[in-house]
Amino acid sequence: MTDAAPLSLCAREPHVPADRLVAEMVPPPRFDAVRFDTYVPDPGQPSQMEAVKVLGDFAAGLGGAHASGGGRRRWFARKPAAPSGPRGVYLDGGYGVGKTHLLASLWHATPAEPALKAFGTFVELTNLVGALGFQQTVRTLSGHRLLCIDEFELDDPGDTVLVSSLLARLVDEGVALAATSNTLPGKLGEGRFAAADFLREIQGLSAHFRPLRIDGEDYRHRGLPAAPDPYPADDVTRAAYATEGASLDDFPMLLEHLARVHPSRYGALTDGIRAVCLTDVRPVPDQSTALRLVVLADRLYDREVPVLAAGLPFDRLFSDEMLNGGYRKKYFRAISRLTALARDAKPLIAQ
């Protein structure tokens, strides 16, 4: 057991400067080394292998030099896209089929300097606009060859209008787009807000993308043993004290703390954390809290931070109503990722 007490996520209120937001628009640590040839397609799902081929061709087509004038550039070396056609690809499929792996592989395969490529989640993109302002965000990203947007979801009408306007401007500047989501671009926002009232904006977003369906089962649990059951609170506490860089928090208190930190800062919230230890895990009380927890789960997964928990298992975090509602795919993704991180945390008990 170490002498120092564990860290606490509840004690952190990070502030992320705008220049860091831009500099960190690269694939997160879990996906830093992935490439198309490290993607393991399910032989029973031909759409997975087809996605690798389509994305490889798409990346190769982004190698052209800038066209003269206005910062615009040629799109495809062999056959430029028509101005009215889609300027991007949209990876649609269930959770755990490797969409983020493929999106990061596209970023790595695109023949351009890292400073000319951007990779971020939808939440991070909207926060960048909040930090820089709309016009400055357009200026910052318009010189890029590729913008990759992970976990593309529209949770409110304001985001719909904002992102539609931003992407339209970037497409006009010649920026290629790539995105992942569990929802087809024409169905964004469905079941979450009055999508019919914003049909024009949603259709405008859809027009920028060529949908690429990826079928399959959750690879995170393909052929793996069942996730470990939650541990006694005393065991989790001991492991937190014995693990350098571990955090230890009461789960309900952590959920309250997340309400005081903007979701775009959840990555910074976990800076330097080598393991997250939680006691008294219980069902989340409402949908707003649940959505914040989804973002935290994504950031922990991106950063490969194991999660050791006492209380209820992660598959009981969300109510049946939540799992059958408009955000169900987000919740199932969070359960999948937290379960994988719980499996990664198992060695902490044995040390």
Coordinates of C-alpha atoms in Angstrom, one line a residue:
M1 CA 0.0 0.0 0.0
T2 CA 1.4 3.4 -0.9
D3 CA 1.7 6.2 1.6
A4 CA -0.1 8.8 -0.5
A5 CA -3.9 8.9 -0.6
P6 CA -5.5 8.2 -4.0
L7 CA -6.4 11.0 -6.4
S8 CA -10.0 12.2 -6.7
L9 CA -11.9 13.1 -9.9
C10 CA -14.3 15.1 -7.7
A11 CA -11.5 17.4 -6.6
R12 CA -10.7 18.4 -10.2
E13 CA -12.2 21.2 -12.1
P14 CA -10.0 21.5 -15.2
H15 CA -9.9 24.5 -17.5
V16 CA -8.7 23.8 -21.0
P17 CA -7.3 26.7 -23.0
A18 CA -8.5 27.1 -26.6
D19 CA -5.0 26.4 -28.1
R20 CA -4.9 23.0 -26.3
L21 CA -8.3 22.1 -27.8
V22 CA -6.9 22.6 -31.3
A23 CA -3.6 20.9 -30.6
E24 CA -5.3 17.8 -29.1
M25 CA -7.5 17.2 -32.2
V26 CA -5.7 14.0 -33.0
P27 CA -6.7 10.3 -32.4
P28 CA -6.7 9.5 -28.6
P29 CA -4.0 7.2 -27.1
R30 CA -6.1 4.0 -27.6
F31 CA -6.2 4.7 -31.3
D32 CA -2.8 6.3 -31.8
A33 CA -1.2 3.1 -33.3
V34 CA -4.2 1.7 -35.2
R35 CA -4.1 1.3 -39.0
F36 CA -6.2 -0.3 -41.6
D37 CA -4.0 -3.4 -41.5
T38 CA -4.5 -3.8 -37.8
Y39 CA -8.3 -3.8 -38.2
V40 CA -9.5 -7.4 -37.8
P41 CA -12.8 -7.7 -39.8
D42 CA -15.3 -10.3 -38.9
P43 CA -15.2 -12.9 -41.8
G44 CA -19.0 -13.2 -41.5
Q45 CA -19.5 -9.5 -42.1
P46 CA -18.3 -8.5 -45.6
S47 CA -19.3 -4.9 -45.0
Q48 CA -16.3 -4.6 -42.6
M49 CA -13.8 -5.5 -45.3
E50 CA -15.6 -3.3 -47.8
A51 CA -15.3 -0.4 -45.4
V52 CA -11.5 -0.8 -45.2
K53 CA -11.3 -0.7 -49.0
V54 CA -13.5 2.3 -49.4
L55 CA -11.8 4.3 -46.7
G56 CA -8.3 3.3 -48.0
D57 CA -9.3 4.7 -51.4
F58 CA -10.8 7.8 -49.8
A59 CA -7.5 8.5 -47.9
A60 CA -5.5 8.0 -51.1
G61 CA -7.7 10.5 -52.9
L62 CA -6.9 13.2 -50.3
G63 CA -3.3 13.4 -51.3
G64 CA -3.6 16.1 -54.0
A65 CA -2.0 19.5 -53.5
H66 CA -4.0 22.6 -52.8
A67 CA -5.6 24.2 -55.7
S68 CA -4.7 27.8 -56.4
G69 CA -6.7 30.5 -54.7
G70 CA -9.0 30.6 -51.8
G71 CA -7.4 27.7 -49.9
R72 CA -9.5 25.3 -52.0
R73 CA -7.9 22.0 -53.1
R74 CA -8.6 19.1 -55.4
W75 CA -10.5 16.3 -53.8
F76 CA -9.6 13.1 -55.7
A77 CA -6.5 12.7 -57.9
R78 CA -8.3 10.6 -60.5
K79 CA -11.9 11.9 -60.4
P80 CA -12.7 15.0 -58.4
A81 CA -16.0 15.0 -56.6
A82 CA -18.8 17.0 -58.2
P83 CA -19.4 20.2 -56.2
S84 CA -23.0 19.1 -55.4
G85 CA -22.0 15.6 -54.3
P86 CA -21.0 14.3 -50.9
R87 CA -17.7 15.6 -49.6
G88 CA -17.2 12.9 -46.9
V89 CA -17.9 9.4 -45.6
Y90 CA -20.2 8.5 -42.8
L91 CA -19.5 5.2 -40.9
D92 CA -22.8 3.9 -39.6
G93 CA -23.2 0.8 -37.5
G94 CA -23.8 -0.6 -34.1
Y95 CA -21.4 -0.1 -31.1
G96 CA -18.3 -2.3 -31.1
V97 CA -17.9 -2.9 -34.8
G98 CA -14.7 -0.8 -35.0
K99 CA -15.9 2.5 -36.4
T100 CA -13.5 4.6 -34.3
H101 CA -10.6 2.3 -35.2
L102 CA -11.4 2.8 -38.9
L103 CA -11.9 6.6 -38.5
A104 CA -8.5 6.9 -36.8
S105 CA -6.9 4.7 -39.4
L106 CA -8.3 7.1 -42.1
W107 CA -6.7 10.0 -40.2
H108 CA -3.4 8.2 -40.1
A109 CA -3.6 7.1 -43.7
T110 CA -4.4 10.5 -45.2
P111 CA -1.2 11.8 -46.8
A112 CA -1.0 15.1 -45.0
E113 CA 0.9 16.6 -42.1
P114 CA -0.8 16.2 -38.7
A115 CA -1.4 19.9 -38.6
L116 CA -3.5 19.6 -41.7
K117 CA -5.8 16.9 -40.2
A118 CA -8.2 17.1 -37.3
F119 CA -9.8 14.4 -35.2
G120 CA -12.3 14.9 -32.4
T121 CA -15.6 13.9 -31.0
F122 CA -18.7 15.7 -31.7
V123 CA -18.7 17.2 -28.2
E124 CA -15.2 18.4 -28.7
L125 CA -16.0 20.0 -32.0
T126 CA -19.0 22.0 -30.6
N127 CA -16.8 23.0 -27.6
L128 CA -14.2 24.3 -30.0
V129 CA -16.8 26.6 -31.6
G130 CA -17.7 27.8 -28.1
A131 CA -14.1 28.5 -27.2
L132 CA -13.0 30.1 -30.5
G133 CA -16.2 31.5 -31.9
F134 CA -17.8 30.3 -35.1
Q135 CA -15.8 32.4 -37.6
Q136 CA -12.4 31.7 -35.9
T137 CA -13.3 27.9 -35.9
V138 CA -14.0 28.1 -39.6
R139 CA -10.6 29.9 -40.2
T140 CA -8.8 27.4 -38.0
L141 CA -10.2 24.3 -39.7
S142 CA -10.6 25.6 -43.3
G143 CA -6.9 24.9 -44.1
H144 CA -7.2 21.3 -43.1
R145 CA -7.4 18.5 -45.6
L146 CA -9.5 16.2 -43.4
L147 CA -11.9 16.6 -40.4
C148 CA -12.8 13.4 -38.6
I149 CA -15.8 13.6 -36.2
D150 CA -16.3 10.6 -33.8
E151 CA -19.6 9.8 -32.1
F152 CA -21.6 12.2 -34.3
E153 CA -24.9 12.7 -32.5
L154 CA -27.3 15.6 -32.5
D155 CA -28.9 16.0 -29.0
D156 CA -30.5 19.4 -29.4
P157 CA -31.7 21.7 -32.1
G158 CA -29.0 24.3 -31.3
D159 CA -26.3 21.8 -32.1
T160 CA -28.1 20.8 -35.3
V161 CA -28.0 24.3 -36.7
L162 CA -24.5 25.0 -35.4
V163 CA -22.9 21.9 -36.9
S164 CA -24.8 22.1 -40.2
S165 CA -23.6 25.7 -40.7
L166 CA -20.0 24.8 -39.7
L167 CA -19.7 21.8 -42.0
A168 CA -21.3 23.6 -44.9
R169 CA -18.6 26.3 -44.6
L170 CA -15.8 23.8 -44.3
V171 CA -17.0 21.9 -47.3
D172 CA -17.0 25.1 -49.3
E173 CA -13.4 25.6 -48.3
G174 CA -12.5 22.1 -49.6
V175 CA -12.2 20.2 -46.3
A176 CA -13.0 16.5 -46.5
L177 CA -15.3 15.1 -43.8
A178 CA -15.5 11.7 -42.1
A179 CA -17.7 10.8 -39.2
T180 CA -18.9 7.9 -37.1
S181 CA -22.2 7.4 -35.5
N182 CA -24.8 4.8 -34.6
T183 CA -27.4 6.7 -36.5
L184 CA -27.7 7.3 -40.3
P185 CA -27.2 11.0 -41.2
G186 CA -30.8 11.4 -42.3
K187 CA -32.0 10.1 -38.9
L188 CA -29.9 12.3 -36.6
G189 CA -31.9 13.6 -33.7
E190 CA -34.7 11.2 -34.2
G191 CA -36.4 10.3 -30.9
R192 CA -34.5 13.1 -29.0
F193 CA -36.1 16.3 -30.2
A194 CA -38.6 17.6 -32.7
A195 CA -36.4 16.6 -35.7
A196 CA -39.2 17.4 -38.2
D197 CA -38.8 21.1 -37.2
F198 CA -35.2 21.0 -38.2
L199 CA -35.5 18.8 -41.3
R200 CA -33.8 21.3 -43.6
E201 CA -30.7 21.4 -41.4
I202 CA -30.6 17.6 -40.9
Q203 CA -31.0 17.0 -44.6
G204 CA -28.2 19.5 -45.2
L205 CA -25.9 17.6 -43.0
S206 CA -26.8 14.3 -44.7
A207 CA -26.0 15.7 -48.1
H208 CA -22.3 16.2 -47.1
F209 CA -21.8 12.4 -46.5
R210 CA -21.8 9.1 -48.3
P211 CA -23.1 6.6 -45.8
L212 CA -21.0 3.5 -45.3
R213 CA -22.8 0.8 -43.3
I214 CA -20.7 -1.5 -41.1
D215 CA -22.4 -4.5 -39.8
G216 CA -21.3 -6.9 -37.0
E217 CA -21.3 -7.7 -33.3
D218 CA -19.4 -5.9 -30.5
Y219 CA -15.8 -6.9 -31.0
R220 CA -14.9 -5.8 -27.5
H221 CA -16.6 -9.0 -26.1
R222 CA -16.1 -11.3 -29.1
G223 CA -14.7 -14.6 -27.7
L224 CA -13.7 -13.0 -24.3
P225 CA -14.7 -14.2 -20.9
A226 CA -17.5 -12.5 -19.0
A227 CA -16.8 -9.2 -17.3
P228 CA -15.8 -9.5 -13.6
D229 CA -18.5 -8.9 -11.1
P230 CA -18.1 -5.7 -9.0
Y231 CA -15.8 -6.1 -6.0
P232 CA -16.4 -5.3 -2.3
A233 CA -15.9 -1.7 -1.5
D234 CA -13.0 -2.5 0.9
D235 CA -11.2 -4.3 -1.9
V236 CA -11.6 -1.4 -4.3
T237 CA -10.4 1.1 -1.7
R238 CA -7.3 -1.0 -1.0
A239 CA -6.5 -1.3 -4.7
A240 CA -6.8 2.5 -5.0
Y241 CA -4.3 3.1 -2.3
A242 CA -2.0 0.4 -3.7
T243 CA -2.1 1.7 -7.3
E244 CA 0.0 4.8 -8.1
G245 CA -2.0 7.3 -10.0
A246 CA -5.3 5.8 -9.2
S247 CA -8.4 7.9 -8.3
L248 CA -11.0 6.9 -5.7
D249 CA -14.5 8.4 -5.7
D250 CA -18.0 7.7 -4.5
F251 CA -20.1 7.1 -7.6
P252 CA -23.1 9.3 -6.7
M253 CA -20.7 12.1 -5.7
L254 CA -18.9 11.8 -9.0
L255 CA -22.1 12.0 -10.9
E256 CA -22.9 15.2 -9.1
H257 CA -19.5 16.6 -9.9
L258 CA -19.8 15.8 -13.6
A259 CA -22.7 18.3 -13.7
R260 CA -20.3 21.1 -12.7
V261 CA -17.7 20.3 -15.4
H262 CA -18.4 20.8 -19.1
P263 CA -18.3 17.4 -20.9
S264 CA -15.6 18.8 -23.3
R265 CA -13.3 18.9 -20.2
Y266 CA -13.8 15.3 -19.2
G267 CA -10.7 14.3 -21.0
A268 CA -8.7 16.8 -19.0
L269 CA -10.5 15.6 -15.9
T270 CA -8.7 12.2 -16.3
D271 CA -5.2 13.7 -17.1
G272 CA -2.6 11.6 -15.3
I273 CA -5.1 9.1 -13.9
R274 CA -3.9 5.5 -14.3
A275 CA -7.0 3.8 -12.9
V276 CA -10.4 4.9 -11.8
C277 CA -11.8 3.3 -8.6
L278 CA -15.5 3.7 -7.8
T279 CA -17.5 2.8 -4.8
D280 CA -21.3 2.6 -4.4
V281 CA -22.1 2.2 -8.1
R282 CA -25.8 2.5 -8.6
P283 CA -28.3 3.3 -11.4
V284 CA -28.0 6.8 -12.7
P285 CA -31.0 8.9 -11.6
D286 CA -32.0 10.7 -14.8
Q287 CA -31.2 11.1 -18.5
S288 CA -29.0 14.2 -18.2
T289 CA -26.8 12.5 -15.7
A290 CA -26.7 9.4 -17.9
L291 CA -25.5 11.3 -20.9
R292 CA -22.7 12.9 -19.0
L293 CA -21.6 9.5 -17.8
V294 CA -21.6 8.3 -21.4
V295 CA -19.1 11.0 -22.3
L296 CA -16.9 10.2 -19.3
A297 CA -17.0 6.5 -20.3
D298 CA -15.9 7.4 -23.8
R299 CA -13.0 9.5 -22.6
L300 CA -11.8 6.8 -20.2
Y301 CA -12.0 4.2 -22.9
D302 CA -10.1 6.5 -25.4
R303 CA -7.3 6.9 -22.8
E304 CA -7.3 3.2 -21.8
V305 CA -8.0 3.9 -18.1
P306 CA -9.2 0.8 -16.3
V307 CA -12.2 1.1 -14.1
L308 CA -12.5 -0.9 -10.8
A309 CA -16.0 -0.7 -9.2
A310 CA -17.9 -1.7 -6.2
G311 CA -21.7 -1.8 -6.3
L312 CA -24.0 -2.8 -9.1
P313 CA -22.6 -4.1 -12.4
F314 CA -22.3 -1.7 -15.3
D315 CA -25.1 -3.4 -17.3
R316 CA -27.5 -2.1 -14.6
L317 CA -26.5 1.5 -14.7
F318 CA -29.3 2.6 -17.1
S319 CA -33.1 2.0 -16.7
D320 CA -35.2 0.0 -19.1
E321 CA -36.8 3.3 -20.2
M322 CA -33.4 4.7 -21.1
L323 CA -32.3 1.6 -22.9
N324 CA -35.4 1.7 -25.0
G325 CA -35.3 5.4 -25.7
G326 CA -33.7 7.7 -28.3
Y327 CA -30.3 7.5 -26.6
R328 CA -30.2 3.7 -26.3
K329 CA -27.3 3.3 -28.6
K330 CA -25.2 5.7 -26.5
Y331 CA -26.0 3.8 -23.4
F332 CA -25.2 0.4 -24.9
R333 CA -21.9 1.8 -26.1
A334 CA -21.1 3.0 -22.6
I335 CA -22.0 -0.4 -21.1
S336 CA -19.8 -2.1 -23.6
R337 CA -16.8 0.2 -23.0
L338 CA -17.1 0.3 -19.2
T339 CA -17.3 -3.5 -19.2
A340 CA -14.1 -3.7 -21.2
L341 CA -12.4 -1.3 -18.8
A342 CA -13.7 -3.3 -15.8
R343 CA -12.0 -6.4 -17.4
D344 CA -8.8 -4.4 -17.8
A345 CA -9.0 -3.4 -14.1
K346 CA -9.1 -7.0 -12.8
P347 CA -5.3 -7.2 -12.2
L348 CA -5.5 -4.3 -9.8
I349 CA -7.2 -6.6 -7.2
A350 CA -4.5 -9.2 -7.4
Q351 CA -1.5 -6.8 -6.9

